[in-house]
Amino acid sequence: MAKPTTAAQRRIIAGADPVTGRLRGTEAQLTALVRLRLAFRHPRPPHAYFLTPAGHRVRDEPTDAAPETAPAEAEPGVFTARTGTEPEPAAAGPAREREVRGAWLGLVELRRMTNPGGDRERPCAWERAHQVRAVAIALEAAGRAPAAAGRDGYRVTESVQPDAVEVSEPTAEGVRACGTALERAGWLVSEHGDARTGRRFAVVSPKRR
């Protein structure tokens, strides 16, 4: 029988990043979650802590207990995938690059822990359930820039095709570069064009095998 978590541990788990499961807390608190097998420490710098599948289940469990605190807004510093459709431009720089790298490494580790045989070469269940965000993370981690006010870049949106998303860029070369990056990240990519508008885009779906 698993050892029950404390209220403080449940607050840390509940506060995990909704995209990557990255945890924030003191070293002692996070190490305790590792001992409970609810978290793991990534082997590469910055050695961040992430929820394990068991930790995700704990976070998703319904609870009747009211939280001790109820913040009115999202915690600052929580990682957000950039799809290129955001209304406001976001800051860039070394800090963002580290966050993106940490998010991508967290997804790769989640693949290893949840895919059959520890397969890191194809999307895991979380990525298949959150394809827009997962594709955006893979693109930014590969060095592609999201669209923003006054700047061209990729846009990731839902697709009319089932179990797929669309990735667009202003140029055919940009679309092709995004497709190459996503294929390397384990996604299936097919390029398409709109004969009426001349728009080029890629339809992206998760690789199953």
Coordinates of C-alpha atoms in Angstrom, one line a residue, residues 4-205:
P4 CA -0.2 8.6 1.9
T5 CA 0.9 12.1 0.9
T6 CA 0.9 15.0 3.2
A7 CA -1.1 18.2 2.6
A8 CA 2.1 20.1 1.7
Q9 CA 3.0 17.4 -0.8
R10 CA -0.4 17.5 -2.4
R11 CA -0.1 21.2 -2.8
I12 CA 3.2 20.8 -4.6
I13 CA 1.7 18.1 -6.8
A14 CA -1.4 20.2 -7.6
G15 CA 0.9 23.1 -8.5
A16 CA 2.9 21.1 -11.1
D17 CA 3.1 22.7 -14.5
P18 CA 0.0 21.6 -16.4
V19 CA 2.0 20.9 -19.6
T20 CA 5.1 19.2 -18.5
G21 CA 4.4 18.2 -14.9
R22 CA 7.4 20.2 -13.7
L23 CA 7.5 20.6 -9.9
R24 CA 8.5 23.6 -7.8
G25 CA 9.5 23.3 -4.1
T26 CA 12.4 22.9 -1.8
E27 CA 15.0 20.2 -2.5
A28 CA 13.8 18.3 0.6
Q29 CA 10.2 18.4 -0.5
L30 CA 11.0 17.3 -4.0
T31 CA 13.3 14.5 -2.9
A32 CA 10.5 13.2 -0.6
L33 CA 8.3 12.9 -3.7
V34 CA 11.0 11.0 -5.5
R35 CA 11.1 8.5 -2.6
L36 CA 7.4 8.1 -3.0
R37 CA 7.9 7.5 -6.7
L38 CA 5.6 10.4 -7.5
A39 CA 8.4 12.5 -9.0
F40 CA 11.7 12.0 -10.8
R41 CA 14.8 14.3 -11.1
H42 CA 15.9 14.8 -14.7
P43 CA 19.5 13.6 -15.2
R44 CA 20.5 16.6 -17.3
P45 CA 20.9 20.2 -16.2
P46 CA 19.1 22.0 -14.8
H47 CA 18.1 18.7 -13.1
A48 CA 14.5 19.8 -12.7
Y49 CA 11.9 17.6 -11.0
F50 CA 8.8 16.2 -12.9
L51 CA 5.7 14.2 -12.0
T52 CA 5.9 10.5 -12.7
P53 CA 2.7 8.8 -14.1
A54 CA 1.8 7.9 -10.5
G55 CA 2.2 11.6 -9.6
H56 CA 0.0 12.6 -12.5
R57 CA -2.7 10.2 -11.2
V58 CA -2.4 11.7 -7.7
R59 CA -2.8 15.2 -9.1
D60 CA -5.9 14.2 -11.1
E61 CA -7.6 12.4 -8.2
P62 CA -10.7 14.3 -7.0
T63 CA -10.6 15.6 -3.5
D64 CA -13.3 16.9 -1.1
A65 CA -10.8 18.9 0.9
A66 CA -10.8 22.7 0.2
P67 CA -7.4 24.1 -0.7
E68 CA -5.8 26.1 2.0
T69 CA -5.0 28.9 -0.4
A70 CA -6.7 29.8 -3.7
P71 CA -4.6 32.1 -5.8
A72 CA -6.5 34.5 -7.9
E73 CA -4.2 34.2 -10.9
A74 CA -1.7 31.7 -12.3
E75 CA 1.6 31.4 -10.6
P76 CA 4.2 33.4 -12.4
G77 CA 7.0 31.5 -14.1
V78 CA 4.8 28.5 -15.0
F79 CA 5.8 27.2 -18.4
T80 CA 3.4 27.8 -21.3
A81 CA 3.7 26.4 -24.7
R82 CA 3.7 29.0 -27.5
T83 CA 1.5 28.1 -30.4
G84 CA 2.0 31.4 -32.3
T85 CA -1.6 32.3 -31.8
E86 CA -1.2 34.2 -28.5
P87 CA -2.6 37.8 -28.5
E88 CA 0.3 39.3 -26.7
P89 CA 4.0 38.9 -27.5
A90 CA 6.0 37.0 -25.0
A91 CA 9.5 37.6 -23.7
A92 CA 12.4 35.7 -25.3
G93 CA 16.0 35.1 -24.3
P94 CA 18.2 32.6 -22.4
A95 CA 15.6 32.1 -19.6
R96 CA 13.0 31.1 -22.1
E97 CA 15.4 28.8 -24.0
R98 CA 16.2 27.0 -20.7
E99 CA 12.5 26.6 -20.0
V100 CA 11.8 25.2 -23.4
R101 CA 14.7 22.8 -23.2
G102 CA 13.5 21.6 -19.8
A103 CA 10.0 21.1 -21.1
W104 CA 11.2 19.1 -24.1
L105 CA 13.5 16.9 -21.9
G106 CA 10.6 16.4 -19.6
L107 CA 8.5 15.1 -22.5
V108 CA 11.2 12.8 -23.7
E109 CA 11.5 11.4 -20.2
L110 CA 7.7 11.0 -20.0
R111 CA 7.9 9.0 -23.3
R112 CA 10.6 6.7 -21.8
M113 CA 8.5 6.1 -18.7
T114 CA 5.1 5.6 -20.3
N115 CA 5.6 4.3 -23.8
P116 CA 6.0 0.5 -24.3
G117 CA 9.6 -0.5 -24.2
G118 CA 10.6 2.9 -23.1
D119 CA 10.4 4.2 -26.7
R120 CA 11.5 7.8 -26.8
E121 CA 11.1 8.2 -30.5
R122 CA 7.3 8.6 -30.7
P123 CA 4.8 10.8 -28.8
C124 CA 3.4 9.5 -25.5
A125 CA -0.2 9.5 -24.3
W126 CA 0.0 13.0 -22.9
E127 CA 1.3 14.4 -26.2
R128 CA -1.5 12.6 -28.1
A129 CA -4.1 14.1 -25.8
H130 CA -2.5 17.6 -26.0
Q131 CA -1.3 17.7 -29.6
V132 CA -1.3 21.5 -30.1
R133 CA 0.8 22.1 -27.0
A134 CA 3.1 19.1 -27.6
V135 CA 3.8 20.1 -31.2
A136 CA 4.5 23.7 -30.2
I137 CA 7.0 22.5 -27.5
A138 CA 8.8 20.3 -30.1
L139 CA 9.0 23.2 -32.6
E140 CA 10.3 25.8 -30.2
A141 CA 12.8 23.2 -28.7
A142 CA 14.1 22.7 -32.3
G143 CA 14.8 26.4 -32.6
R144 CA 11.7 27.4 -34.6
A145 CA 10.1 30.7 -33.5
P146 CA 6.4 31.2 -32.9
A147 CA 4.6 34.0 -34.7
A148 CA 4.1 37.2 -32.7
A149 CA 3.1 40.8 -33.3
G150 CA 5.4 42.1 -36.0
R151 CA 7.2 38.8 -36.5
D152 CA 6.6 35.9 -38.7
G153 CA 6.8 32.4 -37.3
Y154 CA 5.0 29.1 -36.9
R155 CA 1.3 28.8 -35.9
V156 CA -0.1 25.5 -34.5
T157 CA -3.8 25.1 -34.6
E158 CA -6.4 22.4 -34.5
S159 CA -7.0 20.5 -37.8
V160 CA -10.3 19.4 -39.4
Q161 CA -8.7 16.0 -39.8
P162 CA -9.1 13.8 -36.7
D163 CA -6.2 13.2 -34.4
A164 CA -4.1 15.9 -36.0
V165 CA -3.0 19.5 -35.9
E166 CA -2.0 22.1 -38.5
V167 CA 1.3 23.9 -38.6
S168 CA 1.6 26.9 -40.9
E169 CA 4.4 29.4 -41.7
P170 CA 4.4 32.3 -44.2
T171 CA 6.7 30.5 -46.6
A172 CA 6.9 27.1 -48.0
E173 CA 10.5 26.9 -46.8
G174 CA 9.3 27.6 -43.2
V175 CA 6.6 24.9 -43.4
R176 CA 9.2 22.4 -44.7
A177 CA 11.6 23.3 -41.9
C178 CA 8.9 22.8 -39.3
G179 CA 8.0 19.5 -40.8
T180 CA 11.6 18.3 -40.7
A181 CA 11.9 19.3 -37.1
L182 CA 8.7 17.5 -36.1
E183 CA 9.6 14.3 -38.0
R184 CA 12.8 14.2 -36.0
A185 CA 10.7 14.6 -32.9
G186 CA 8.6 11.6 -33.7
W187 CA 5.6 13.1 -35.5
L188 CA 4.1 12.2 -38.9
V189 CA 4.0 15.1 -41.2
S190 CA 2.4 15.7 -44.6
E191 CA 2.5 19.0 -46.5
H192 CA -0.5 20.5 -48.2
G193 CA -1.5 23.6 -50.2
D194 CA -4.6 25.6 -50.7
A195 CA -4.9 26.1 -54.5
R196 CA -7.2 29.1 -54.0
T197 CA -5.1 31.1 -51.6
G198 CA -1.6 29.5 -52.2
R199 CA -1.3 28.9 -48.5
R200 CA 1.1 26.1 -47.5
F201 CA 0.7 24.1 -44.3
A202 CA 1.6 20.8 -42.7
V203 CA -0.8 18.3 -41.1
V204 CA 0.9 16.7 -38.1
S205 CA -0.2 13.6 -36.3

